[in-house]
Amino acid sequence: MEMEASAAEGGAAAAARTLRWAGRAGHLGGFPRAAVIAAVGAVAKAYASLLNTTTVHNADALLRLVSSRPPGTPLLTVSNHMSTMDDPLMWGFKGFPTTDAKLQRWVLTAEDICFRNVFMSYIFRLGKCVPITRGAGIYQDHMTEALEVLSTGDWLHSFPEGKIAQDDQPIRRLKWGTASLIVRAPVTPIVLPIVHSGFEKVMPEKSFFGRRPPVPLWNKEIHIIVGEPVEFDLPSLKQAARTVPQDSSFERKGWPSIMPDGPDEAAQRWLYQKISDKIQSVMETLRKRLLDLKQH
């Protein structure tokens, strides 16, 4: 009984930490959100545009979709993950509306890092962050919350690699969470890939007595390249997924059907892998292009 009570208390504490109500646009008239995003945006501007040198290729593709995409059409940006400061600093380049609370992105964030206590949870909620519980799978409640962001036509950013990597290596195998959002969204989002480098120097994982520095560093070069929207023929992919034979070699996780008479778990795995592979390929092409641009 004590263990059950402890588990219940732990679950209640975790639920309290997420403070979802604080992330609502109308919370206290929207003033706390506007203040946090303005402050964080100003810091991002300072580091990306003043204290460091940032070069952005094809920025217009991002600016256009953030400010003037068709009403009700969600935007899902995906990027590599090189430091704990990628977001928000990657949005601090000149000309980007970083301090605009209405235009600013929602972003998937690690619950164990950003939602450690009530204060952090409140601030990150105001900053339009959606907590993701590591190891809880792609059908966890927080992913449903991310899906709701897309359902309202908002902009959501994801780091589909799932963790930080500061070595200059090819894009790693992507987690399936991003692909599942693309498939499950009522309106298929515009998927825009972004690749960057330099943030691993702004916030290195092991430079200050083997730890991250207390503040981001300066006098570094940051390079960002924005790709073009990735097209997916979801009806054809879903139809192909239905023909995938059952595979008894993998452990079933009890995934729900993603629609009435929709693909079973084996078909979903195939579908999410196909979409993830395409995004990974596009991001890797961007990474190589960025390397070429940096050398010229």
Short mmCIF file of C-alpha atoms in Angstrom, two decimals:
data_model
loop_
_atom_site.label_atom_id
_atom_site.label_comp_id
_atom_site.label_asym_id
_atom_site.label_seq_id
_atom_site.Cartn_x
_atom_site.Cartn_y
_atom_site.Cartn_z
CA MET A 1 0.00 0.00 0.00
CA GLU A 2 2.85 2.39 0.82
CA MET A 3 4.42 1.74 -2.59
CA GLU A 4 1.10 2.39 -4.30
CA ALA A 5 0.63 5.61 -2.34
CA SER A 6 4.16 6.71 -3.21
CA ALA A 7 3.60 6.01 -6.89
CA ALA A 8 0.35 7.95 -6.79
CA GLU A 9 2.06 10.89 -5.10
CA GLY A 10 4.85 10.76 -7.66
CA GLY A 11 2.34 10.78 -10.50
CA ALA A 12 0.51 13.71 -8.93
CA ALA A 13 3.77 15.61 -8.52
CA ALA A 14 4.70 14.96 -12.15
CA ALA A 15 1.27 16.13 -13.27
CA ALA A 16 1.62 19.29 -11.18
CA ARG A 17 5.04 20.03 -12.69
CA THR A 18 3.68 20.12 -16.22
CA LEU A 19 1.29 23.00 -15.35
CA ARG A 20 -0.46 22.78 -18.67
CA TRP A 21 -2.84 25.60 -17.76
CA ALA A 22 0.09 28.02 -17.72
CA GLY A 23 0.69 27.36 -21.42
CA ARG A 24 -2.76 28.54 -22.48
CA ALA A 25 -2.80 31.73 -24.52
CA GLY A 26 -5.39 33.33 -22.25
CA HIS A 27 -3.55 32.70 -18.99
CA LEU A 28 -3.65 36.03 -17.09
CA GLY A 29 -4.55 37.80 -20.29
CA GLY A 30 -1.47 36.49 -22.10
CA PHE A 31 0.82 38.97 -20.33
CA PRO A 32 3.10 36.41 -18.64
CA ARG A 33 3.63 34.56 -21.92
CA ALA A 34 4.37 37.79 -23.78
CA ALA A 35 6.86 38.86 -21.10
CA VAL A 36 8.74 35.54 -21.05
CA ILE A 37 8.93 35.23 -24.82
CA ALA A 38 10.01 38.86 -25.18
CA ALA A 39 12.76 38.36 -22.59
CA VAL A 40 13.97 35.04 -23.99
CA GLY A 41 13.74 36.41 -27.53
CA ALA A 42 15.87 39.40 -26.57
CA VAL A 43 18.53 37.09 -25.15
CA ALA A 44 18.40 34.97 -28.31
CA LYS A 45 18.79 38.12 -30.44
CA ALA A 46 21.76 39.23 -28.37
CA TYR A 47 23.60 35.93 -28.68
CA ALA A 48 22.74 35.17 -32.31
CA SER A 49 22.95 38.67 -33.79
CA LEU A 50 25.38 40.60 -31.56
CA LEU A 51 27.66 38.38 -29.49
CA ASN A 52 28.16 35.74 -32.18
CA THR A 53 28.25 35.76 -35.97
CA THR A 54 25.24 34.00 -37.48
CA THR A 55 24.82 33.18 -41.17
CA VAL A 56 21.44 31.91 -42.33
CA HIS A 57 20.85 30.40 -45.77
CA ASN A 58 17.33 30.44 -47.25
CA ALA A 59 15.89 32.26 -44.24
CA ASP A 60 13.00 33.54 -46.37
CA ALA A 61 11.52 30.03 -46.57
CA LEU A 62 11.15 29.97 -42.79
CA LEU A 63 10.03 33.58 -42.44
CA ARG A 64 7.34 33.14 -45.08
CA LEU A 65 5.85 30.03 -43.47
CA VAL A 66 5.99 31.43 -39.94
CA SER A 67 4.23 34.67 -40.85
CA SER A 68 1.93 33.92 -43.78
CA ARG A 69 1.10 30.26 -44.36
CA PRO A 70 -2.52 29.34 -45.23
CA PRO A 71 -4.94 29.70 -42.27
CA GLY A 72 -5.36 26.49 -40.28
CA THR A 73 -2.26 24.89 -41.80
CA PRO A 74 0.22 23.76 -39.15
CA LEU A 75 3.97 24.12 -39.51
CA LEU A 76 6.34 21.44 -38.21
CA THR A 77 10.01 22.39 -38.29
CA VAL A 78 12.63 19.73 -37.62
CA SER A 79 16.32 20.19 -36.94
CA ASN A 80 19.45 18.52 -35.66
CA HIS A 81 20.26 18.92 -31.98
CA MET A 82 23.75 20.16 -31.05
CA SER A 83 23.29 21.86 -27.68
CA THR A 84 20.86 22.71 -24.92
CA MET A 85 20.69 26.25 -26.34
CA ASP A 86 19.78 25.39 -29.96
CA ASP A 87 16.33 26.61 -29.04
CA PRO A 88 15.88 29.53 -28.47
CA LEU A 89 19.14 30.85 -29.95
CA MET A 90 18.50 29.46 -33.44
CA TRP A 91 15.53 31.84 -33.78
CA GLY A 92 17.57 34.91 -32.80
CA PHE A 93 18.97 35.76 -36.23
CA LYS A 94 18.35 39.22 -37.73
CA GLY A 95 14.91 39.74 -39.21
CA PHE A 96 13.18 36.91 -37.37
CA PRO A 97 10.22 37.79 -35.08
CA THR A 98 11.77 36.12 -32.04
CA THR A 99 9.99 38.29 -29.49
CA ASP A 100 6.49 37.91 -30.98
CA ALA A 101 4.50 35.61 -28.68
CA LYS A 102 1.83 34.94 -31.30
CA LEU A 103 4.26 33.92 -34.03
CA GLN A 104 6.76 32.11 -31.82
CA ARG A 105 7.02 28.33 -32.03
CA TRP A 106 5.91 25.62 -29.68
CA VAL A 107 8.76 23.19 -29.02
CA LEU A 108 9.08 19.66 -27.69
CA THR A 109 11.35 19.64 -24.63
CA ALA A 110 12.73 17.00 -22.29
CA GLU A 111 10.61 16.87 -19.15
CA ASP A 112 13.53 15.71 -16.98
CA ILE A 113 15.57 18.78 -17.96
CA CYS A 114 13.08 21.63 -18.39
CA PHE A 115 10.30 20.61 -15.99
CA ARG A 116 12.26 19.70 -12.87
CA ASN A 117 10.17 21.77 -10.48
CA VAL A 118 7.11 24.01 -10.39
CA PHE A 119 9.03 27.23 -11.11
CA MET A 120 10.83 25.81 -14.16
CA SER A 121 7.61 24.20 -15.38
CA TYR A 122 5.80 27.52 -15.17
CA ILE A 123 8.49 29.43 -17.07
CA PHE A 124 8.87 26.83 -19.79
CA ARG A 125 5.10 26.57 -20.17
CA LEU A 126 4.94 30.32 -20.69
CA GLY A 127 7.69 29.88 -23.27
CA LYS A 128 5.42 27.56 -25.30
CA CYS A 129 7.26 24.34 -24.41
CA VAL A 130 5.61 20.90 -24.47
CA PRO A 131 7.23 18.39 -22.08
CA ILE A 132 8.16 14.99 -23.43
CA THR A 133 8.80 12.11 -21.03
CA ARG A 134 11.78 10.06 -22.15
CA GLY A 135 10.94 6.40 -22.64
CA ALA A 136 7.17 6.92 -22.41
CA GLY A 137 6.65 6.24 -26.10
CA ILE A 138 5.07 8.06 -29.01
CA TYR A 139 1.52 7.72 -27.68
CA GLN A 140 2.16 9.36 -24.31
CA ASP A 141 -0.20 12.12 -23.18
CA HIS A 142 2.33 14.84 -23.95
CA MET A 143 2.48 13.74 -27.58
CA THR A 144 -1.29 14.11 -27.68
CA GLU A 145 -0.76 17.65 -26.45
CA ALA A 146 1.76 18.25 -29.26
CA LEU A 147 -0.82 16.90 -31.68
CA GLU A 148 -3.31 19.44 -30.37
CA VAL A 149 -0.83 22.23 -31.16
CA LEU A 150 -0.74 21.08 -34.78
CA SER A 151 -4.52 20.64 -34.80
CA THR A 152 -4.96 24.36 -34.16
CA GLY A 153 -2.70 25.26 -37.10
CA ASP A 154 0.20 26.40 -34.92
CA TRP A 155 3.95 26.05 -35.40
CA LEU A 156 5.72 23.21 -33.58
CA HIS A 157 9.46 22.54 -33.55
CA SER A 158 10.95 19.10 -32.97
CA PHE A 159 14.44 17.63 -32.56
CA PRO A 160 13.72 14.20 -34.06
CA GLU A 161 17.18 12.80 -33.29
CA GLY A 162 16.01 12.76 -29.69
CA LYS A 163 19.23 13.82 -28.00
CA ILE A 164 22.22 16.13 -28.29
CA ALA A 165 25.24 15.19 -30.41
CA GLN A 166 28.12 17.66 -30.62
CA ASP A 167 30.29 15.74 -33.05
CA ASP A 168 30.08 16.69 -36.71
CA GLN A 169 28.63 13.40 -37.89
CA PRO A 170 25.81 12.42 -40.27
CA ILE A 171 22.25 12.91 -39.08
CA ARG A 172 21.41 10.02 -36.79
CA ARG A 173 18.45 7.67 -37.04
CA LEU A 174 15.32 9.63 -36.14
CA LYS A 175 12.87 8.76 -33.42
CA TRP A 176 9.36 8.00 -34.62
CA GLY A 177 7.54 10.64 -32.57
CA THR A 178 7.80 13.32 -35.25
CA ALA A 179 6.59 10.94 -37.95
CA SER A 180 3.63 9.92 -35.81
CA LEU A 181 2.59 13.56 -35.46
CA ILE A 182 2.70 14.01 -39.23
CA VAL A 183 0.49 10.99 -39.75
CA ARG A 184 -1.97 11.68 -36.95
CA ALA A 185 -2.49 15.43 -37.47
CA PRO A 186 -6.00 16.23 -38.78
CA VAL A 187 -4.41 18.61 -41.31
CA THR A 188 -1.07 17.41 -42.64
CA PRO A 189 1.55 19.91 -41.45
CA ILE A 190 4.07 21.64 -43.65
CA VAL A 191 7.33 19.91 -42.70
CA LEU A 192 10.34 22.22 -42.95
CA PRO A 193 13.86 20.86 -42.30
CA ILE A 194 16.59 22.99 -40.74
CA VAL A 195 20.24 22.10 -40.11
CA HIS A 196 22.67 24.17 -38.07
CA SER A 197 26.21 24.12 -36.73
CA GLY A 198 28.08 26.24 -34.24
CA PHE A 199 25.80 25.94 -31.24
CA GLU A 200 28.02 23.14 -29.96
CA LYS A 201 30.68 25.86 -29.55
CA VAL A 202 28.28 28.34 -27.99
CA MET A 203 27.17 25.81 -25.38
CA PRO A 204 29.66 22.91 -25.30
CA GLU A 205 28.73 19.98 -23.12
CA LYS A 206 32.17 19.64 -21.53
CA SER A 207 34.25 22.80 -21.41
CA PHE A 208 33.84 24.30 -17.93
CA PHE A 209 35.47 21.82 -15.53
CA GLY A 210 33.96 19.02 -17.59
CA ARG A 211 30.52 20.62 -17.57
CA ARG A 212 28.53 23.10 -19.62
CA PRO A 213 29.56 26.75 -19.12
CA PRO A 214 27.26 28.76 -16.81
CA VAL A 215 26.24 31.02 -19.73
CA PRO A 216 26.45 30.64 -23.51
CA LEU A 217 29.82 31.59 -25.02
CA TRP A 218 30.44 34.33 -27.58
CA ASN A 219 32.68 35.18 -30.54
CA LYS A 220 31.62 31.96 -32.28
CA GLU A 221 30.37 31.32 -35.80
CA ILE A 222 26.86 29.91 -36.21
CA HIS A 223 25.60 28.59 -39.53
CA ILE A 224 21.98 27.71 -40.28
CA ILE A 225 20.45 26.38 -43.48
CA VAL A 226 16.72 26.17 -44.07
CA GLY A 227 15.51 23.61 -46.56
CA GLU A 228 12.31 23.44 -48.58
CA PRO A 229 9.12 21.75 -47.35
CA VAL A 230 9.24 17.95 -47.43
CA GLU A 231 6.34 16.47 -49.38
CA PHE A 232 4.57 13.31 -48.22
CA ASP A 233 1.92 11.40 -50.16
CA LEU A 234 0.21 10.17 -47.00
CA PRO A 235 -2.77 8.44 -48.70
CA SER A 236 -0.41 6.32 -50.81
CA LEU A 237 1.87 5.61 -47.85
CA LYS A 238 -1.06 4.56 -45.68
CA GLN A 239 -2.35 2.29 -48.43
CA ALA A 240 1.08 0.70 -48.84
CA ALA A 241 1.34 0.26 -45.07
CA ARG A 242 -1.82 -1.86 -45.06
CA THR A 243 -0.08 -4.44 -47.22
CA VAL A 244 2.83 -4.89 -44.80
CA PRO A 245 2.85 -8.50 -43.55
CA GLN A 246 2.64 -9.21 -39.84
CA ASP A 247 6.02 -9.53 -38.17
CA SER A 248 6.11 -11.59 -35.00
CA SER A 249 9.76 -10.77 -34.31
CA PHE A 250 9.12 -7.40 -32.66
CA GLU A 251 7.62 -6.75 -29.27
CA ARG A 252 4.13 -5.31 -29.54
CA LYS A 253 3.54 -2.18 -27.49
CA GLY A 254 -0.23 -2.10 -27.70
CA TRP A 255 -0.39 0.96 -29.92
CA PRO A 256 -3.89 2.25 -30.67
CA SER A 257 -5.25 2.44 -34.19
CA ILE A 258 -4.56 5.91 -35.56
CA MET A 259 -7.97 6.05 -37.26
CA PRO A 260 -11.09 3.89 -37.70
CA ASP A 261 -10.01 0.75 -39.55
CA GLY A 262 -6.53 2.27 -39.62
CA PRO A 263 -3.14 0.56 -39.86
CA ASP A 264 -2.29 -1.95 -37.18
CA GLU A 265 0.91 -1.74 -35.18
CA ALA A 266 3.07 -3.42 -37.82
CA ALA A 267 1.76 -1.06 -40.48
CA GLN A 268 2.32 1.94 -38.24
CA ARG A 269 5.92 0.93 -37.66
CA TRP A 270 6.48 0.66 -41.39
CA LEU A 271 4.78 4.02 -41.99
CA TYR A 272 6.69 5.88 -39.29
CA GLN A 273 9.99 4.42 -40.45
CA LYS A 274 9.37 5.44 -44.07
CA ILE A 275 8.56 9.00 -43.09
CA SER A 276 11.50 9.20 -40.66
CA ASP A 277 13.89 7.86 -43.28
CA LYS A 278 12.81 10.53 -45.75
CA ILE A 279 13.22 13.35 -43.24
CA GLN A 280 16.63 12.00 -42.19
CA SER A 281 17.75 11.82 -45.83
CA VAL A 282 16.65 15.41 -46.50
CA MET A 283 18.38 16.65 -43.34
CA GLU A 284 21.58 14.82 -44.25
CA THR A 285 21.54 16.44 -47.70
CA LEU A 286 21.16 19.82 -46.01
CA ARG A 287 24.01 19.04 -43.63
CA LYS A 288 26.35 18.28 -46.53
CA ARG A 289 25.24 21.42 -48.35
CA LEU A 290 25.93 23.49 -45.26
CA LEU A 291 29.43 22.02 -45.02
CA ASP A 292 30.07 23.03 -48.63
CA LEU A 293 28.77 26.56 -48.01
CA LYS A 294 31.01 26.96 -44.96
CA GLN A 295 34.07 26.01 -47.01
CA HIS A 296 33.44 28.65 -49.70
#
